[in-house]
mmCIF file of C-alpha atoms in Angstrom:
data_model
loop_
_atom_site.group_PDB
_atom_site.id
_atom_site.type_symbol
_atom_site.label_atom_id
_atom_site.label_comp_id
_atom_site.label_asym_id
_atom_site.label_seq_id
_atom_site.Cartn_x
_atom_site.Cartn_y
_atom_site.Cartn_z
ATOM 1 C CA UNK A 23 -15.571 -21.691 19.382
ATOM 2 C CA UNK A 24 -11.953 -21.377 18.271
ATOM 3 C CA UNK A 25 -10.546 -17.950 17.385
ATOM 4 C CA UNK A 26 -7.051 -17.578 15.934
ATOM 5 C CA UNK A 27 -5.027 -14.629 14.652
ATOM 6 C CA UNK A 28 -2.839 -15.074 11.597
ATOM 7 C CA UNK A 29 0.722 -14.736 12.860
ATOM 8 C CA UNK A 30 1.881 -13.515 9.446
ATOM 9 C CA UNK A 31 -0.528 -10.565 9.401
ATOM 10 C CA UNK A 32 0.214 -7.128 10.798
ATOM 11 C CA UNK A 33 2.450 -4.298 9.678
ATOM 12 C CA UNK A 34 5.076 -4.847 6.974
ATOM 13 C CA UNK A 35 8.635 -3.696 7.734
ATOM 14 C CA UNK A 36 8.141 -0.394 5.889
ATOM 15 C CA UNK A 37 5.130 0.568 8.007
ATOM 16 C CA UNK A 38 6.809 -0.700 11.193
ATOM 17 C CA UNK A 39 9.774 1.585 10.522
ATOM 18 C CA UNK A 40 7.596 4.625 9.751
ATOM 19 C CA UNK A 41 5.481 4.206 12.899
ATOM 20 C CA UNK A 42 8.518 3.500 15.080
ATOM 21 C CA UNK A 43 10.154 6.670 13.746
ATOM 22 C CA UNK A 44 7.000 8.699 14.442
ATOM 23 C CA UNK A 45 6.659 7.310 17.970
ATOM 24 C CA UNK A 46 10.274 8.130 18.823
ATOM 25 C CA UNK A 47 9.836 11.766 17.756
ATOM 26 C CA UNK A 48 6.467 12.043 19.495
ATOM 27 C CA UNK A 49 7.876 10.745 22.782
ATOM 28 C CA UNK A 50 10.779 13.198 22.673
ATOM 29 C CA UNK A 51 9.032 16.246 21.177
ATOM 30 C CA UNK A 52 5.335 15.758 21.986
ATOM 31 C CA UNK A 53 4.144 16.575 18.460
ATOM 32 C CA UNK A 54 5.097 15.972 14.844
ATOM 33 C CA UNK A 55 3.691 16.857 11.430
ATOM 34 C CA UNK A 56 3.063 13.994 9.000
ATOM 35 C CA UNK A 57 2.393 14.521 5.291
ATOM 36 C CA UNK A 58 -0.745 12.416 4.798
ATOM 37 C CA UNK A 59 -1.911 9.475 6.911
ATOM 38 C CA UNK A 60 1.127 7.506 8.026
ATOM 39 C CA UNK A 61 -0.866 4.316 7.497
ATOM 40 C CA UNK A 62 -4.217 3.611 5.830
ATOM 41 C CA UNK A 63 -5.906 2.461 9.020
ATOM 42 C CA UNK A 64 -8.215 4.824 10.923
ATOM 43 C CA UNK A 65 -7.853 3.023 14.272
ATOM 44 C CA UNK A 66 -4.060 3.267 14.218
ATOM 45 C CA UNK A 67 -4.259 6.882 13.069
ATOM 46 C CA UNK A 68 -6.468 7.722 16.056
ATOM 47 C CA UNK A 69 -3.843 6.209 18.374
ATOM 48 C CA UNK A 70 -1.003 8.206 16.814
ATOM 49 C CA UNK A 71 -3.051 11.412 16.706
ATOM 50 C CA UNK A 72 -3.673 11.028 20.445
ATOM 51 C CA UNK A 73 0.123 10.889 20.885
ATOM 52 C CA UNK A 74 0.498 14.220 19.060
ATOM 53 C CA UNK A 75 0.812 13.337 15.377
ATOM 54 C CA UNK A 76 -0.623 16.107 13.189
ATOM 55 C CA UNK A 77 -1.590 14.984 9.690
ATOM 56 C CA UNK A 78 -1.289 17.702 7.058
ATOM 57 C CA UNK A 79 -2.194 17.958 3.383
ATOM 58 C CA UNK A 80 0.221 18.919 0.630
ATOM 59 C CA UNK A 81 -1.388 22.360 0.476
ATOM 60 C CA UNK A 82 -0.805 22.857 4.215
ATOM 61 C CA UNK A 83 2.748 21.573 3.774
ATOM 62 C CA UNK A 84 3.468 24.361 1.286
ATOM 63 C CA UNK A 85 2.528 26.959 3.927
ATOM 64 C CA UNK A 86 4.832 25.612 6.649
ATOM 65 C CA UNK A 87 8.270 27.006 7.476
ATOM 66 C CA UNK A 88 11.082 25.894 9.798
ATOM 67 C CA UNK A 89 9.349 22.796 11.183
ATOM 68 C CA UNK A 90 9.861 19.015 11.075
ATOM 69 C CA UNK A 91 7.701 16.882 8.793
ATOM 70 C CA UNK A 92 7.606 13.098 8.550
ATOM 71 C CA UNK A 93 7.516 11.483 5.104
ATOM 72 C CA UNK A 94 5.599 8.216 5.411
ATOM 73 C CA UNK A 95 6.553 4.828 3.921
ATOM 74 C CA UNK A 96 4.689 5.538 0.655
ATOM 75 C CA UNK A 97 7.327 8.089 -0.366
ATOM 76 C CA UNK A 98 7.013 11.478 -2.057
ATOM 77 C CA UNK A 99 7.854 13.055 -5.437
ATOM 78 C CA UNK A 100 10.968 15.278 -5.811
ATOM 79 C CA UNK A 101 8.798 18.402 -5.640
ATOM 80 C CA UNK A 102 8.074 17.746 -1.957
ATOM 81 C CA UNK A 103 11.772 17.810 -1.099
ATOM 82 C CA UNK A 104 12.256 20.987 -3.136
ATOM 83 C CA UNK A 105 9.482 22.738 -1.192
ATOM 84 C CA UNK A 106 10.992 21.548 2.089
ATOM 85 C CA UNK A 107 14.379 22.986 1.146
ATOM 86 C CA UNK A 108 12.855 26.337 0.151
ATOM 87 C CA UNK A 109 10.775 26.577 3.335
ATOM 88 C CA UNK A 110 13.446 25.448 5.768
ATOM 89 C CA UNK A 111 11.483 22.287 6.618
ATOM 90 C CA UNK A 112 13.436 19.419 8.171
ATOM 91 C CA UNK A 113 12.357 16.176 6.536
ATOM 92 C CA UNK A 114 12.214 13.021 8.625
ATOM 93 C CA UNK A 115 12.243 10.488 5.819
ATOM 94 C CA UNK A 116 10.559 7.153 6.546
ATOM 95 C CA UNK A 117 10.117 6.127 2.903
ATOM 96 C CA UNK A 118 10.103 2.331 2.646
ATOM 97 C CA UNK A 119 13.435 1.108 1.270
ATOM 98 C CA UNK A 120 11.619 -0.979 -1.378
ATOM 99 C CA UNK A 121 9.701 2.090 -2.559
ATOM 100 C CA UNK A 122 12.854 4.226 -2.430
ATOM 101 C CA UNK A 123 14.759 1.758 -4.626
ATOM 102 C CA UNK A 124 11.870 1.743 -7.098
ATOM 103 C CA UNK A 125 11.837 5.546 -7.211
ATOM 104 C CA UNK A 126 15.557 5.560 -7.997
ATOM 105 C CA UNK A 127 15.121 2.924 -10.719
ATOM 106 C CA UNK A 128 12.322 4.860 -12.428
ATOM 107 C CA UNK A 129 14.286 8.117 -12.179
ATOM 108 C CA UNK A 130 17.329 6.460 -13.751
ATOM 109 C CA UNK A 131 15.195 4.962 -16.539
ATOM 110 C CA UNK A 132 13.671 8.370 -17.265
ATOM 111 C CA UNK A 133 16.992 10.219 -17.250
ATOM 112 C CA UNK A 134 18.695 7.653 -19.489
ATOM 113 C CA UNK A 135 15.940 7.257 -22.087
ATOM 114 C CA UNK A 136 13.746 10.360 -21.786
ATOM 115 C CA UNK A 137 11.095 10.612 -24.505
ATOM 116 C CA UNK A 138 12.566 7.604 -26.335
ATOM 117 C CA UNK A 139 10.825 5.214 -23.947
ATOM 118 C CA UNK A 140 7.373 5.470 -22.366
ATOM 119 C CA UNK A 141 7.424 4.783 -18.630
ATOM 120 C CA UNK A 142 4.349 2.831 -17.565
ATOM 121 C CA UNK A 143 3.346 2.525 -13.909
ATOM 122 C CA UNK A 144 0.808 -0.091 -12.897
ATOM 123 C CA UNK A 145 -0.965 1.222 -9.805
ATOM 124 C CA UNK A 146 -3.894 3.060 -8.328
ATOM 125 C CA UNK A 147 -4.288 6.546 -9.806
ATOM 126 C CA UNK A 148 -3.774 9.153 -7.076
ATOM 127 C CA UNK A 149 -2.331 6.686 -4.551
ATOM 128 C CA UNK A 150 0.467 8.252 -2.507
ATOM 129 C CA UNK A 151 3.098 5.781 -3.699
ATOM 130 C CA UNK A 152 2.067 6.184 -7.344
ATOM 131 C CA UNK A 153 2.232 9.983 -7.050
ATOM 132 C CA UNK A 154 5.782 9.623 -5.758
ATOM 133 C CA UNK A 155 6.741 7.252 -8.576
ATOM 134 C CA UNK A 156 5.170 9.460 -11.231
ATOM 135 C CA UNK A 157 7.131 12.394 -9.854
ATOM 136 C CA UNK A 158 10.387 10.658 -10.829
ATOM 137 C CA UNK A 159 9.349 11.163 -14.477
ATOM 138 C CA UNK A 160 8.368 14.827 -14.053
ATOM 139 C CA UNK A 161 4.806 13.680 -14.626
ATOM 140 C CA UNK A 162 5.583 12.160 -18.031
ATOM 141 C CA UNK A 163 4.827 8.562 -17.002
ATOM 142 C CA UNK A 164 1.563 6.779 -17.795
ATOM 143 C CA UNK A 165 -0.423 5.283 -14.917
ATOM 144 C CA UNK A 166 -2.278 2.073 -15.736
ATOM 145 C CA UNK A 167 -4.882 1.244 -13.085
ATOM 146 C CA UNK A 168 -6.254 -1.778 -14.935
ATOM 147 C CA UNK A 169 -5.978 -3.739 -18.163
ATOM 148 C CA UNK A 170 -8.602 -1.384 -19.617
ATOM 149 C CA UNK A 171 -6.028 1.417 -19.536
ATOM 150 C CA UNK A 172 -3.565 -0.129 -21.981
ATOM 151 C CA UNK A 173 -5.036 1.877 -24.858
ATOM 152 C CA UNK A 174 -3.142 4.864 -23.389
ATOM 153 C CA UNK A 175 0.066 3.265 -24.665
ATOM 154 C CA UNK A 176 1.575 4.178 -28.026
ATOM 155 C CA UNK A 177 2.390 0.691 -29.326
ATOM 156 C CA UNK A 178 4.660 2.128 -32.023
ATOM 157 C CA UNK A 179 7.073 3.448 -29.376
ATOM 158 C CA UNK A 180 9.170 1.505 -26.828
ATOM 159 C CA UNK A 181 7.920 1.308 -23.241
ATOM 160 C CA UNK A 182 9.025 -0.062 -19.888
ATOM 161 C CA UNK A 183 6.527 -1.158 -17.245
ATOM 162 C CA UNK A 184 6.910 -0.863 -13.465
ATOM 163 C CA UNK A 185 4.408 -1.722 -10.737
ATOM 164 C CA UNK A 186 3.354 -0.067 -7.514
ATOM 165 C CA UNK A 187 4.953 -2.263 -4.827
ATOM 166 C CA UNK A 188 1.637 -3.369 -3.276
ATOM 167 C CA UNK A 189 -0.155 -4.497 -6.439
ATOM 168 C CA UNK A 190 -1.236 -8.103 -6.969
ATOM 169 C CA UNK A 191 1.280 -10.282 -8.790
ATOM 170 C CA UNK A 192 -1.410 -12.200 -10.716
ATOM 171 C CA UNK A 193 -2.959 -9.038 -12.161
ATOM 172 C CA UNK A 194 0.484 -7.673 -12.978
ATOM 173 C CA UNK A 195 1.372 -10.869 -14.856
ATOM 174 C CA UNK A 196 -1.867 -10.609 -16.847
ATOM 175 C CA UNK A 197 -1.148 -6.962 -17.667
ATOM 176 C CA UNK A 198 2.362 -7.817 -18.854
ATOM 177 C CA UNK A 199 0.983 -10.548 -21.123
ATOM 178 C CA UNK A 200 -1.707 -8.274 -22.605
ATOM 179 C CA UNK A 201 0.715 -5.430 -23.326
ATOM 180 C CA UNK A 202 3.176 -7.885 -24.879
ATOM 181 C CA UNK A 203 0.427 -9.235 -27.132
ATOM 182 C CA UNK A 204 -0.528 -5.757 -28.331
ATOM 183 C CA UNK A 205 3.076 -4.922 -29.176
ATOM 184 C CA UNK A 206 3.376 -8.162 -31.142
ATOM 185 C CA UNK A 207 0.145 -7.400 -32.994
ATOM 186 C CA UNK A 208 1.609 -4.018 -33.984
ATOM 187 C CA UNK A 209 4.809 -5.601 -35.217
ATOM 188 C CA UNK A 210 7.077 -4.421 -32.397
ATOM 189 C CA UNK A 211 7.503 -7.366 -29.986
ATOM 190 C CA UNK A 212 10.902 -6.108 -28.824
ATOM 191 C CA UNK A 213 9.676 -2.635 -27.897
ATOM 192 C CA UNK A 214 8.239 -3.746 -24.563
ATOM 193 C CA UNK A 215 10.202 -4.441 -21.367
ATOM 194 C CA UNK A 216 9.175 -4.603 -17.712
ATOM 195 C CA UNK A 217 10.548 -4.922 -14.194
ATOM 196 C CA UNK A 218 9.385 -7.078 -11.288
ATOM 197 C CA UNK A 219 8.839 -4.326 -8.697
ATOM 198 C CA UNK A 220 6.123 -5.823 -6.475
ATOM 199 C CA UNK A 221 7.324 -6.154 -2.876
ATOM 200 C CA UNK A 222 8.090 -9.807 -2.161
ATOM 201 C CA UNK A 223 6.745 -9.511 1.376
ATOM 202 C CA UNK A 224 3.377 -8.610 -0.174
ATOM 203 C CA UNK A 225 3.576 -11.589 -2.554
ATOM 204 C CA UNK A 226 4.453 -13.921 0.316
ATOM 205 C CA UNK A 227 1.668 -12.465 2.460
ATOM 206 C CA UNK A 228 -0.830 -13.247 -0.302
ATOM 207 C CA UNK A 229 0.216 -16.916 -0.406
ATOM 208 C CA UNK A 230 0.193 -17.206 3.369
ATOM 209 C CA UNK A 231 -3.209 -15.585 3.773
ATOM 210 C CA UNK A 232 -4.738 -17.824 1.104
ATOM 211 C CA UNK A 233 -3.664 -20.912 3.048
ATOM 212 C CA UNK A 234 -4.746 -19.401 6.363
ATOM 213 C CA UNK A 235 -8.250 -18.594 5.097
ATOM 214 C CA UNK A 236 -8.945 -22.211 4.156
ATOM 215 C CA UNK A 237 -8.557 -23.441 7.734
ATOM 216 C CA UNK A 238 -11.608 -21.726 9.254
ATOM 217 C CA UNK A 239 -15.375 -21.583 8.889
ATOM 218 C CA UNK A 240 -15.231 -17.758 9.056
ATOM 219 C CA UNK A 241 -12.534 -15.180 8.322
ATOM 220 C CA UNK A 242 -12.523 -11.699 9.820
ATOM 221 C CA UNK A 243 -10.361 -9.527 7.588
ATOM 222 C CA UNK A 244 -9.368 -6.346 9.427
ATOM 223 C CA UNK A 245 -8.280 -3.396 7.292
ATOM 224 C CA UNK A 246 -8.752 0.254 6.486
ATOM 225 C CA UNK A 247 -10.995 0.964 3.513
ATOM 226 C CA UNK A 248 -8.300 3.109 1.860
ATOM 227 C CA UNK A 249 -5.635 0.402 1.941
ATOM 228 C CA UNK A 250 -4.817 -0.879 -1.564
ATOM 229 C CA UNK A 251 -2.981 -3.804 -0.033
ATOM 230 C CA UNK A 252 -5.986 -4.501 2.206
ATOM 231 C CA UNK A 253 -8.441 -4.616 -0.688
ATOM 232 C CA UNK A 254 -6.071 -6.904 -2.610
ATOM 233 C CA UNK A 255 -5.570 -9.358 0.276
ATOM 234 C CA UNK A 256 -9.272 -9.296 1.138
ATOM 235 C CA UNK A 257 -10.140 -10.479 -2.373
ATOM 236 C CA UNK A 258 -7.672 -13.349 -1.988
ATOM 237 C CA UNK A 259 -9.290 -14.289 1.341
ATOM 238 C CA UNK A 260 -12.772 -14.058 -0.128
ATOM 239 C CA UNK A 261 -11.836 -16.299 -3.038
ATOM 240 C CA UNK A 262 -10.260 -18.828 -0.678
ATOM 241 C CA UNK A 263 -13.079 -18.642 1.892
ATOM 242 C CA UNK A 264 -16.489 -17.173 0.880
ATOM 243 C CA UNK A 265 -17.299 -16.572 4.571
ATOM 244 C CA UNK A 266 -14.822 -13.704 4.735
ATOM 245 C CA UNK A 267 -15.983 -10.486 6.421
ATOM 246 C CA UNK A 268 -14.272 -7.108 5.842
ATOM 247 C CA UNK A 269 -14.091 -5.236 9.149
ATOM 248 C CA UNK A 270 -12.690 -1.779 9.855
ATOM 249 C CA UNK A 271 -13.796 -1.445 13.505
ATOM 250 C CA UNK A 272 -15.001 -3.495 16.466
ATOM 251 C CA UNK A 273 -18.563 -2.197 16.139
ATOM 252 C CA UNK A 274 -19.050 -4.081 12.871
ATOM 253 C CA UNK A 275 -18.585 -7.445 14.575
ATOM 254 C CA UNK A 276 -22.113 -7.283 16.026
ATOM 255 C CA UNK A 277 -23.486 -7.517 12.479
ATOM 256 C CA UNK A 278 -21.892 -10.942 11.961
ATOM 257 C CA UNK A 279 -23.589 -13.988 13.424
ATOM 258 C CA UNK A 280 -21.365 -16.695 14.927
ATOM 259 C CA UNK A 281 -22.278 -20.051 16.456
ATOM 260 C CA UNK A 282 -20.503 -21.946 19.237
ATOM 261 C CA UNK A 283 -19.000 -24.491 16.862
ATOM 262 C CA UNK A 284 -17.533 -21.903 14.458
ATOM 263 C CA UNK A 285 -13.805 -21.637 13.855
ATOM 264 C CA UNK A 286 -12.795 -18.030 13.239
ATOM 265 C CA UNK A 287 -9.583 -16.806 11.658
ATOM 266 C CA UNK A 288 -8.511 -13.177 12.003
ATOM 267 C CA UNK A 289 -6.087 -11.598 9.536
ATOM 268 C CA UNK A 290 -5.385 -8.231 7.962
ATOM 269 C CA UNK A 291 -3.441 -5.979 5.619
ATOM 270 C CA UNK A 292 0.178 -4.860 5.875
ATOM 271 C CA UNK A 293 -1.313 -1.630 7.272
ATOM 272 C CA UNK A 294 -3.355 -3.367 9.993
ATOM 273 C CA UNK A 295 -1.902 -3.181 13.533
ATOM 274 C CA UNK A 296 -1.631 -6.419 15.489
ATOM 275 C CA UNK A 297 -3.176 -4.719 18.546
ATOM 276 C CA UNK A 298 -6.391 -4.124 16.585
ATOM 277 C CA UNK A 299 -6.614 -7.786 15.559
ATOM 278 C CA UNK A 300 -6.085 -8.719 19.223
ATOM 279 C CA UNK A 301 -9.005 -6.459 20.165
ATOM 280 C CA UNK A 302 -11.172 -8.098 17.497
ATOM 281 C CA UNK A 303 -10.347 -11.523 18.925
ATOM 282 C CA UNK A 304 -11.146 -10.409 22.482
ATOM 283 C CA UNK A 305 -14.450 -8.862 21.424
ATOM 284 C CA UNK A 306 -15.538 -12.043 19.619
ATOM 285 C CA UNK A 307 -14.704 -14.177 22.630
ATOM 286 C CA UNK A 308 -16.379 -11.735 25.004
ATOM 287 C CA UNK A 309 -19.591 -11.663 22.957
ATOM 288 C CA UNK A 310 -19.560 -15.474 22.745
ATOM 289 C CA UNK A 311 -19.662 -15.741 26.549
ATOM 290 C CA UNK A 312 -22.557 -13.346 27.069
#
């Protein structure tokens, strides 16, 4: 049996920075509030919680005064910073620089064009990053979660499309084409513009993981169930290798049957810690020698 971990998997730079920032504060202070899960991975959250990280909701955040609160890589809408200022909360901002640049771009687009141009955001409704992006438009933007949502658009008015940074590039390209077609059908082909706002590290990870998945008889894809990036990359793995298994914890490995001549590849989302993939590898090898 050969078991190999994908060297390109593991945290993206935005998550690495957020977790490093949290760990530094936890080591020096012993505890730290975080607005929402710092990463969509329950195993990593358990590790950070044990160090003293206290995850709070937005409602709990509103009740706090004169404390420090970490903003995770997903970013937050302007309202969060306004509440922090009013309540004397010190913000430790770990917003991913790619997300931060996108927020600024959407804000600038909204301020320059206002109601003259519809701002469209391709992303998962209610996702933390999307909430932050929508906040740059004072809630006036339209969230498109799939191609089925394009009927929300007024095709007689100009629009500009942006994407959540962790969306799939293929689906985004299809969405762009469909919206462009509808504008042309309505006689306004020049009313539609868009920006390429998908994180290139996510795009590259998709290509790398597709190639990786083809090299093994089985793929163990390790991810949290709430990770948008994880669900996206898992589908790519599954398409490339039908023997792909979605795993959130070590206990699930016992449900998968392996033989001695299997080759097993282990990979994960940009929110999956490398230490967890190492534990998955060790468990597989341990069970194989029983």
